[in-house]
Amino acid sequence: MAMTPATQQPPGTPEVPADRDRERRRLHTKLKLATQIGEGIDGYIIGGIGMAMTALTADLHLSTLMEGLVGASPLIGIFVGGPLFGRLADRFGRRPVFLADMLIFLVGSALQFFVTDGLQLFLIRLLMGVAIGGEYAIGAPLLSEYAPRKGRGRLLASLEISWYVGYALATVVGALFADVDGGWRWSLASSAVIAVVCVSLRGGIPESARWLLSKGRREEAEALIERYGIEIDVDAELDERSATGQAGFRSLFSKDHLRSTVFASVFWAALVLPYFAIGTFWTQVFDALHMGDNAVAALLVYSFTAVAGVTAGCLVVDRIGRRRLLIPPFWITAACLALVAVWPHSTPVIVGGFVFFIFLNAASSALTAVYPLEVFPTSLRATGVGFATAMSRVGAAVGTFLLPMGLDRFGVEFVLLVGAGVLALGGLVSQFLAPETTDLDLAKAARTARGPVSG
């Protein structure tokens, strides 16, 4: 079988002519920015509600039930958007879905400014959640399919830095508008500015060569590989296509892929459920811990500690390997929340417990942009990532919806112990199911994910 120029090179980035190298670099820069900004807007939309919640609850006269629904609405939308956009991207291609998804962000962001009641805000943010699910299902998979084997983990993990930066930026913008009458409208709608920038970047992004190979369109794929000097093991990709066939949604639950589906869904859900629930209702949690006077400052610390944590995770993901970055932090963060629950009146325990929880949880969260992309084959990648995204947000949505009622009925200690239990479950599942995929070609990584992993 003929080999492409990329597959004839030894491991590492293949050497290409200078003009092609410049074109490749321009494409990588544009694609990376378009994907990072898209990931950042996801964090911005979810993070903005935390600072705006108190003011909009008063202005729109929200009940506790509607307050929980508004807080959880993007997470509920992700449940639909992840599988839907993932399936569309696997069936019709990465490129059209990549652009259409950002247009939904643009429209939804602007509409938030004009809401007059809680139901309208819930429905609009639900639609934006659908777009967020689509972004997870298409953005990172497209970037991964252009990424070189070496350093792929750090490149993909950098998307999570963008998410946390977006989350933190939304907190800052929300704080700036906190004392403005109706300022929550401006802070929520400000994501439209980011969406405009991202739409302009996404025009001209080519189709994924790996996706073309998964559809048997080898000539088109090799033209892209030749033009941009893309590092792809074409034979491995074609072999994987032969092994998996034209996979559909039901393939996620076949004997070949069930392991990957369960692992990606559970570890992701366990990581994000406590973070979203606590972050969305941070003020209420701190009030319950009798530290309400410091809630705003604490939320800013919460956000920027997360940025530091995910940056650290990005820096070490290719050095220490995927499993070491995932499994120990699960157990440590579970212990941190449990300690705060046991000693809820100790300021040092509260501060120390939450700082360690936030930092290590965010560091491991760098893997949510890495692992799901590596454990599914190209023909099923966007569908698998979309489904795992949906499952992770089901857990996060349930946690976010139930947290205010849980605080009212059972108290903060119970809420924190539940969070610790979720993290411990994530650690247990990852111990037995997480593969080591560092530095493997994507096709080979997907094969490794189907094999046995020692605990």
PDB file of C-alpha atoms in Angstrom, residues 192-425:
ATOM      1  CA  ALA A 192     -21.806  38.060  21.748  1.00  0.00           C
ATOM      2  CA  VAL A 193     -18.593  40.062  21.235  1.00  0.00           C
ATOM      3  CA  ILE A 194     -16.490  36.921  21.658  1.00  0.00           C
ATOM      4  CA  ALA A 195     -18.784  34.979  19.322  1.00  0.00           C
ATOM      5  CA  VAL A 196     -18.348  37.551  16.531  1.00  0.00           C
ATOM      6  CA  VAL A 197     -14.561  37.198  16.709  1.00  0.00           C
ATOM      7  CA  CYS A 198     -14.790  33.414  16.645  1.00  0.00           C
ATOM      8  CA  VAL A 199     -17.166  33.297  13.664  1.00  0.00           C
ATOM      9  CA  SER A 200     -14.710  35.386  11.645  1.00  0.00           C
ATOM     10  CA  LEU A 201     -11.885  32.937  12.432  1.00  0.00           C
ATOM     11  CA  ARG A 202     -13.788  29.794  11.477  1.00  0.00           C
ATOM     12  CA  GLY A 203     -14.295  30.709   7.852  1.00  0.00           C
ATOM     13  CA  GLY A 204     -11.790  28.948   5.612  1.00  0.00           C
ATOM     14  CA  ILE A 205     -10.939  26.101   8.022  1.00  0.00           C
ATOM     15  CA  PRO A 206     -10.557  22.951   5.847  1.00  0.00           C
ATOM     16  CA  GLU A 207     -12.169  19.600   6.481  1.00  0.00           C
ATOM     17  CA  SER A 208     -10.414  17.034   8.681  1.00  0.00           C
ATOM     18  CA  ALA A 209      -8.163  14.687   6.693  1.00  0.00           C
ATOM     19  CA  ARG A 210      -8.786  11.947   9.258  1.00  0.00           C
ATOM     20  CA  TRP A 211     -12.540  12.307   8.805  1.00  0.00           C
ATOM     21  CA  LEU A 212     -12.103  12.054   5.036  1.00  0.00           C
ATOM     22  CA  LEU A 213     -10.106   8.846   5.527  1.00  0.00           C
ATOM     23  CA  SER A 214     -12.835   7.466   7.789  1.00  0.00           C
ATOM     24  CA  LYS A 215     -15.245   7.966   4.887  1.00  0.00           C
ATOM     25  CA  GLY A 216     -12.941   6.269   2.397  1.00  0.00           C
ATOM     26  CA  ARG A 217     -12.103   9.550   0.638  1.00  0.00           C
ATOM     27  CA  ARG A 218      -8.382   8.866   0.539  1.00  0.00           C
ATOM     28  CA  GLU A 219      -7.475  11.108  -2.402  1.00  0.00           C
ATOM     29  CA  GLU A 220      -9.023  14.184  -0.786  1.00  0.00           C
ATOM     30  CA  ALA A 221      -7.389  13.345   2.518  1.00  0.00           C
ATOM     31  CA  GLU A 222      -3.945  12.887   0.976  1.00  0.00           C
ATOM     32  CA  ALA A 223      -4.292  16.200  -0.865  1.00  0.00           C
ATOM     33  CA  LEU A 224      -4.784  17.926   2.503  1.00  0.00           C
ATOM     34  CA  ILE A 225      -1.941  15.930   4.057  1.00  0.00           C
ATOM     35  CA  GLU A 226       0.350  16.958   1.198  1.00  0.00           C
ATOM     36  CA  ARG A 227      -0.729  20.595   1.289  1.00  0.00           C
ATOM     37  CA  TYR A 228      -0.309  21.100   5.013  1.00  0.00           C
ATOM     38  CA  GLY A 229       2.267  18.425   5.913  1.00  0.00           C
ATOM     39  CA  ILE A 230      -0.125  16.835   8.388  1.00  0.00           C
ATOM     40  CA  GLU A 231       1.282  14.047  10.568  1.00  0.00           C
ATOM     41  CA  ILE A 232      -1.078  11.093  10.089  1.00  0.00           C
ATOM     42  CA  ASP A 233      -0.418   7.364  10.032  1.00  0.00           C
ATOM     43  CA  VAL A 234      -2.693   6.801   7.049  1.00  0.00           C
ATOM     44  CA  ASP A 235      -2.380   3.013   7.076  1.00  0.00           C
ATOM     45  CA  ALA A 236      -3.299   2.848  10.780  1.00  0.00           C
ATOM     46  CA  GLU A 237      -6.261   5.130  10.163  1.00  0.00           C
ATOM     47  CA  LEU A 238      -7.484   3.006   7.240  1.00  0.00           C
ATOM     48  CA  ASP A 239      -6.968  -0.176   9.256  1.00  0.00           C
ATOM     49  CA  GLU A 240      -9.057   1.331  12.043  1.00  0.00           C
ATOM     50  CA  ARG A 241     -11.767   2.183   9.515  1.00  0.00           C
ATOM     51  CA  SER A 242     -11.769  -1.426   8.329  1.00  0.00           C
ATOM     52  CA  ALA A 243     -12.016  -2.675  11.915  1.00  0.00           C
ATOM     53  CA  THR A 244     -14.831  -0.353  13.022  1.00  0.00           C
ATOM     54  CA  GLY A 245     -16.717   0.169   9.754  1.00  0.00           C
ATOM     55  CA  GLN A 246     -19.093   3.115   9.445  1.00  0.00           C
ATOM     56  CA  ALA A 247     -19.922   3.467  13.114  1.00  0.00           C
ATOM     57  CA  GLY A 248     -23.212   4.954  14.303  1.00  0.00           C
ATOM     58  CA  PHE A 249     -24.543   6.028  17.676  1.00  0.00           C
ATOM     59  CA  ARG A 250     -25.354   2.463  18.739  1.00  0.00           C
ATOM     60  CA  SER A 251     -21.704   1.530  18.216  1.00  0.00           C
ATOM     61  CA  LEU A 252     -20.888   3.382  21.435  1.00  0.00           C
ATOM     62  CA  PHE A 253     -22.493   0.499  23.333  1.00  0.00           C
ATOM     63  CA  SER A 254     -20.957  -2.334  21.335  1.00  0.00           C
ATOM     64  CA  LYS A 255     -18.422  -4.654  22.963  1.00  0.00           C
ATOM     65  CA  ASP A 256     -15.616  -2.816  21.154  1.00  0.00           C
ATOM     66  CA  HIS A 257     -16.453   0.650  22.460  1.00  0.00           C
ATOM     67  CA  LEU A 258     -18.511   0.247  25.643  1.00  0.00           C
ATOM     68  CA  ARG A 259     -15.403   0.441  27.822  1.00  0.00           C
ATOM     69  CA  SER A 260     -14.407   3.774  26.285  1.00  0.00           C
ATOM     70  CA  THR A 261     -17.965   5.099  26.508  1.00  0.00           C
ATOM     71  CA  VAL A 262     -18.292   4.266  30.195  1.00  0.00           C
ATOM     72  CA  PHE A 263     -14.852   5.589  31.100  1.00  0.00           C
ATOM     73  CA  ALA A 264     -15.122   8.876  29.208  1.00  0.00           C
ATOM     74  CA  SER A 265     -18.626   9.556  30.537  1.00  0.00           C
ATOM     75  CA  VAL A 266     -17.999   8.701  34.186  1.00  0.00           C
ATOM     76  CA  PHE A 267     -14.616  10.338  34.715  1.00  0.00           C
ATOM     77  CA  TRP A 268     -15.810  13.548  33.029  1.00  0.00           C
ATOM     78  CA  ALA A 269     -19.059  13.688  35.012  1.00  0.00           C
ATOM     79  CA  ALA A 270     -17.270  13.048  38.302  1.00  0.00           C
ATOM     80  CA  LEU A 271     -14.815  15.882  37.644  1.00  0.00           C
ATOM     81  CA  VAL A 272     -17.297  18.572  36.676  1.00  0.00           C
ATOM     82  CA  LEU A 273     -20.313  17.878  38.896  1.00  0.00           C
ATOM     83  CA  PRO A 274     -18.851  19.311  42.122  1.00  0.00           C
ATOM     84  CA  TYR A 275     -17.118  22.179  40.296  1.00  0.00           C
ATOM     85  CA  PHE A 276     -20.211  23.435  38.466  1.00  0.00           C
ATOM     86  CA  ALA A 277     -22.596  22.980  41.375  1.00  0.00           C
ATOM     87  CA  ILE A 278     -20.387  24.760  43.906  1.00  0.00           C
ATOM     88  CA  GLY A 279     -19.243  27.439  41.463  1.00  0.00           C
ATOM     89  CA  THR A 280     -22.778  28.349  40.340  1.00  0.00           C
ATOM     90  CA  PHE A 281     -24.029  28.736  43.920  1.00  0.00           C
ATOM     91  CA  TRP A 282     -20.789  29.827  45.541  1.00  0.00           C
ATOM     92  CA  THR A 283     -22.448  32.676  47.457  1.00  0.00           C
ATOM     93  CA  GLN A 284     -25.009  30.338  48.998  1.00  0.00           C
ATOM     94  CA  VAL A 285     -22.334  27.795  49.917  1.00  0.00           C
ATOM     95  CA  PHE A 286     -20.217  30.432  51.618  1.00  0.00           C
ATOM     96  CA  ASP A 287     -23.253  31.812  53.447  1.00  0.00           C
ATOM     97  CA  ALA A 288     -23.936  28.315  54.746  1.00  0.00           C
ATOM     98  CA  LEU A 289     -20.314  28.139  55.940  1.00  0.00           C
ATOM     99  CA  HIS A 290     -20.780  31.517  57.707  1.00  0.00           C
ATOM    100  CA  MET A 291     -18.263  33.223  55.422  1.00  0.00           C
ATOM    101  CA  GLY A 292     -20.735  35.195  53.307  1.00  0.00           C
ATOM    102  CA  ASP A 293     -18.881  38.499  53.748  1.00  0.00           C
ATOM    103  CA  ASN A 294     -16.010  37.080  51.713  1.00  0.00           C
ATOM    104  CA  ALA A 295     -18.110  35.417  48.982  1.00  0.00           C
ATOM    105  CA  VAL A 296     -17.248  37.755  46.074  1.00  0.00           C
ATOM    106  CA  ALA A 297     -13.533  37.720  46.815  1.00  0.00           C
ATOM    107  CA  ALA A 298     -13.688  33.957  47.291  1.00  0.00           C
ATOM    108  CA  LEU A 299     -15.402  33.484  43.908  1.00  0.00           C
ATOM    109  CA  LEU A 300     -12.605  35.423  42.218  1.00  0.00           C
ATOM    110  CA  VAL A 301     -10.030  33.275  44.043  1.00  0.00           C
ATOM    111  CA  TYR A 302     -12.038  30.191  43.022  1.00  0.00           C
ATOM    112  CA  SER A 303     -11.893  31.190  39.354  1.00  0.00           C
ATOM    113  CA  PHE A 304      -8.224  32.173  39.192  1.00  0.00           C
ATOM    114  CA  THR A 305      -7.066  29.191  41.251  1.00  0.00           C
ATOM    115  CA  ALA A 306      -8.805  27.033  38.663  1.00  0.00           C
ATOM    116  CA  VAL A 307      -6.901  28.816  35.883  1.00  0.00           C
ATOM    117  CA  ALA A 308      -3.622  28.087  37.701  1.00  0.00           C
ATOM    118  CA  GLY A 309      -4.632  24.457  38.198  1.00  0.00           C
ATOM    119  CA  VAL A 310      -5.599  23.752  34.598  1.00  0.00           C
ATOM    120  CA  THR A 311      -2.415  25.489  33.408  1.00  0.00           C
ATOM    121  CA  ALA A 312      -0.366  23.179  35.609  1.00  0.00           C
ATOM    122  CA  GLY A 313      -2.271  20.187  34.236  1.00  0.00           C
ATOM    123  CA  CYS A 314      -1.570  21.346  30.685  1.00  0.00           C
ATOM    124  CA  LEU A 315       2.156  21.608  31.389  1.00  0.00           C
ATOM    125  CA  VAL A 316       2.519  18.106  32.835  1.00  0.00           C
ATOM    126  CA  VAL A 317      -0.018  16.054  30.854  1.00  0.00           C
ATOM    127  CA  ASP A 318       2.577  14.827  28.339  1.00  0.00           C
ATOM    128  CA  ARG A 319       5.317  14.434  30.964  1.00  0.00           C
ATOM    129  CA  ILE A 320       3.685  12.345  33.680  1.00  0.00           C
ATOM    130  CA  GLY A 321       1.072  10.620  31.512  1.00  0.00           C
ATOM    131  CA  ARG A 322      -2.706  10.632  31.485  1.00  0.00           C
ATOM    132  CA  ARG A 323      -3.365   8.179  34.317  1.00  0.00           C
ATOM    133  CA  ARG A 324      -1.121   9.909  36.854  1.00  0.00           C
ATOM    134  CA  LEU A 325      -2.786  13.238  36.188  1.00  0.00           C
ATOM    135  CA  LEU A 326      -6.250  11.760  36.624  1.00  0.00           C
ATOM    136  CA  ILE A 327      -6.352   9.139  39.355  1.00  0.00           C
ATOM    137  CA  PRO A 328      -4.463  10.583  42.400  1.00  0.00           C
ATOM    138  CA  PRO A 329      -6.188  14.003  42.186  1.00  0.00           C
ATOM    139  CA  PHE A 330      -9.595  12.283  42.303  1.00  0.00           C
ATOM    140  CA  TRP A 331      -8.803  10.793  45.715  1.00  0.00           C
ATOM    141  CA  ILE A 332      -7.164  13.950  47.069  1.00  0.00           C
ATOM    142  CA  THR A 333     -10.022  16.270  46.048  1.00  0.00           C
ATOM    143  CA  ALA A 334     -12.565  13.853  47.520  1.00  0.00           C
ATOM    144  CA  ALA A 335     -10.671  14.044  50.810  1.00  0.00           C
ATOM    145  CA  CYS A 336     -10.596  17.859  50.625  1.00  0.00           C
ATOM    146  CA  LEU A 337     -14.375  18.224  50.377  1.00  0.00           C
ATOM    147  CA  ALA A 338     -14.867  15.594  53.071  1.00  0.00           C
ATOM    148  CA  LEU A 339     -12.576  17.528  55.439  1.00  0.00           C
ATOM    149  CA  VAL A 340     -14.520  20.758  54.918  1.00  0.00           C
ATOM    150  CA  ALA A 341     -17.752  18.842  55.604  1.00  0.00           C
ATOM    151  CA  VAL A 342     -16.350  17.409  58.841  1.00  0.00           C
ATOM    152  CA  TRP A 343     -14.898  20.754  60.055  1.00  0.00           C
ATOM    153  CA  PRO A 344     -17.288  23.356  58.561  1.00  0.00           C
ATOM    154  CA  HIS A 345     -16.491  25.991  61.212  1.00  0.00           C
ATOM    155  CA  SER A 346     -12.715  26.019  60.756  1.00  0.00           C
ATOM    156  CA  THR A 347     -11.615  28.846  58.459  1.00  0.00           C
ATOM    157  CA  PRO A 348      -8.181  27.302  57.719  1.00  0.00           C
ATOM    158  CA  VAL A 349      -9.811  23.971  56.795  1.00  0.00           C
ATOM    159  CA  ILE A 350     -12.392  25.700  54.581  1.00  0.00           C
ATOM    160  CA  VAL A 351      -9.811  27.829  52.783  1.00  0.00           C
ATOM    161  CA  GLY A 352      -7.218  25.078  52.456  1.00  0.00           C
ATOM    162  CA  GLY A 353      -9.758  22.415  51.474  1.00  0.00           C
ATOM    163  CA  PHE A 354     -11.329  24.506  48.741  1.00  0.00           C
ATOM    164  CA  VAL A 355      -8.007  25.763  47.355  1.00  0.00           C
ATOM    165  CA  PHE A 356      -6.649  22.215  46.997  1.00  0.00           C
ATOM    166  CA  PHE A 357      -9.971  20.989  45.609  1.00  0.00           C
ATOM    167  CA  ILE A 358     -10.158  23.739  43.004  1.00  0.00           C
ATOM    168  CA  PHE A 359      -6.509  23.514  41.947  1.00  0.00           C
ATOM    169  CA  LEU A 360      -6.299  19.723  41.580  1.00  0.00           C
ATOM    170  CA  ASN A 361      -9.789  19.373  40.126  1.00  0.00           C
ATOM    171  CA  ALA A 362      -8.907  21.922  37.438  1.00  0.00           C
ATOM    172  CA  ALA A 363      -5.544  20.249  36.781  1.00  0.00           C
ATOM    173  CA  SER A 364      -7.250  16.923  36.098  1.00  0.00           C
ATOM    174  CA  SER A 365      -9.923  18.672  34.065  1.00  0.00           C
ATOM    175  CA  ALA A 366      -7.263  19.345  31.444  1.00  0.00           C
ATOM    176  CA  LEU A 367      -7.841  15.706  30.501  1.00  0.00           C
ATOM    177  CA  THR A 368     -11.468  16.330  29.526  1.00  0.00           C
ATOM    178  CA  ALA A 369     -10.102  17.867  26.324  1.00  0.00           C
ATOM    179  CA  VAL A 370      -7.682  14.965  25.824  1.00  0.00           C
ATOM    180  CA  TYR A 371      -8.913  11.553  26.959  1.00  0.00           C
ATOM    181  CA  PRO A 372     -12.334  11.446  25.213  1.00  0.00           C
ATOM    182  CA  LEU A 373     -10.671  12.312  21.893  1.00  0.00           C
ATOM    183  CA  GLU A 374      -8.097   9.547  22.247  1.00  0.00           C
ATOM    184  CA  VAL A 375     -10.302   6.621  23.262  1.00  0.00           C
ATOM    185  CA  PHE A 376     -12.658   6.668  20.235  1.00  0.00           C
ATOM    186  CA  PRO A 377     -11.766   5.987  16.570  1.00  0.00           C
ATOM    187  CA  THR A 378     -12.173   8.744  13.974  1.00  0.00           C
ATOM    188  CA  SER A 379     -15.463   7.371  12.636  1.00  0.00           C
ATOM    189  CA  LEU A 380     -16.935   7.597  16.139  1.00  0.00           C
ATOM    190  CA  ARG A 381     -14.839  10.353  17.708  1.00  0.00           C
ATOM    191  CA  ALA A 382     -17.248  13.288  17.602  1.00  0.00           C
ATOM    192  CA  THR A 383     -20.211  11.059  18.477  1.00  0.00           C
ATOM    193  CA  GLY A 384     -18.333   9.548  21.412  1.00  0.00           C
ATOM    194  CA  VAL A 385     -17.090  12.906  22.675  1.00  0.00           C
ATOM    195  CA  GLY A 386     -20.583  14.350  22.268  1.00  0.00           C
ATOM    196  CA  PHE A 387     -22.147  11.527  24.252  1.00  0.00           C
ATOM    197  CA  ALA A 388     -19.521  11.723  27.005  1.00  0.00           C
ATOM    198  CA  THR A 389     -20.061  15.473  27.147  1.00  0.00           C
ATOM    199  CA  ALA A 390     -23.790  14.933  27.520  1.00  0.00           C
ATOM    200  CA  MET A 391     -23.371  12.401  30.299  1.00  0.00           C
ATOM    201  CA  SER A 392     -20.948  14.648  32.140  1.00  0.00           C
ATOM    202  CA  ARG A 393     -23.388  17.524  31.984  1.00  0.00           C
ATOM    203  CA  VAL A 394     -26.323  15.400  33.079  1.00  0.00           C
ATOM    204  CA  GLY A 395     -24.460  14.899  36.333  1.00  0.00           C
ATOM    205  CA  ALA A 396     -23.450  18.545  36.506  1.00  0.00           C
ATOM    206  CA  ALA A 397     -26.994  19.719  35.734  1.00  0.00           C
ATOM    207  CA  VAL A 398     -28.502  17.469  38.385  1.00  0.00           C
ATOM    208  CA  GLY A 399     -25.950  18.657  40.927  1.00  0.00           C
ATOM    209  CA  THR A 400     -26.485  22.311  40.047  1.00  0.00           C
ATOM    210  CA  PHE A 401     -30.267  21.959  40.133  1.00  0.00           C
ATOM    211  CA  LEU A 402     -30.329  20.114  43.459  1.00  0.00           C
ATOM    212  CA  LEU A 403     -27.632  22.053  45.331  1.00  0.00           C
ATOM    213  CA  PRO A 404     -29.765  25.025  46.518  1.00  0.00           C
ATOM    214  CA  MET A 405     -32.526  22.666  47.660  1.00  0.00           C
ATOM    215  CA  GLY A 406     -29.960  20.392  49.265  1.00  0.00           C
ATOM    216  CA  LEU A 407     -28.539  23.308  51.215  1.00  0.00           C
ATOM    217  CA  ASP A 408     -32.008  24.285  52.433  1.00  0.00           C
ATOM    218  CA  ARG A 409     -33.065  20.786  53.455  1.00  0.00           C
ATOM    219  CA  PHE A 410     -29.911  18.908  54.491  1.00  0.00           C
ATOM    220  CA  GLY A 411     -27.223  21.529  55.071  1.00  0.00           C
ATOM    221  CA  VAL A 412     -23.824  22.286  53.611  1.00  0.00           C
ATOM    222  CA  GLU A 413     -22.083  19.316  55.264  1.00  0.00           C
ATOM    223  CA  PHE A 414     -24.298  16.827  53.437  1.00  0.00           C
ATOM    224  CA  VAL A 415     -23.830  18.633  50.108  1.00  0.00           C
ATOM    225  CA  LEU A 416     -20.038  18.539  50.442  1.00  0.00           C
ATOM    226  CA  LEU A 417     -20.013  14.856  51.416  1.00  0.00           C
ATOM    227  CA  VAL A 418     -22.055  14.026  48.317  1.00  0.00           C
ATOM    228  CA  GLY A 419     -19.479  15.921  46.232  1.00  0.00           C
ATOM    229  CA  ALA A 420     -16.689  13.921  47.886  1.00  0.00           C
ATOM    230  CA  GLY A 421     -18.499  10.686  47.089  1.00  0.00           C
ATOM    231  CA  VAL A 422     -18.836  11.618  43.424  1.00  0.00           C
ATOM    232  CA  LEU A 423     -15.100  12.329  43.192  1.00  0.00           C
ATOM    233  CA  ALA A 424     -14.268   9.018  44.882  1.00  0.00           C
ATOM    234  CA  LEU A 425     -16.462   7.195  42.351  1.00  0.00           C
TER     235      LEU A 425
END
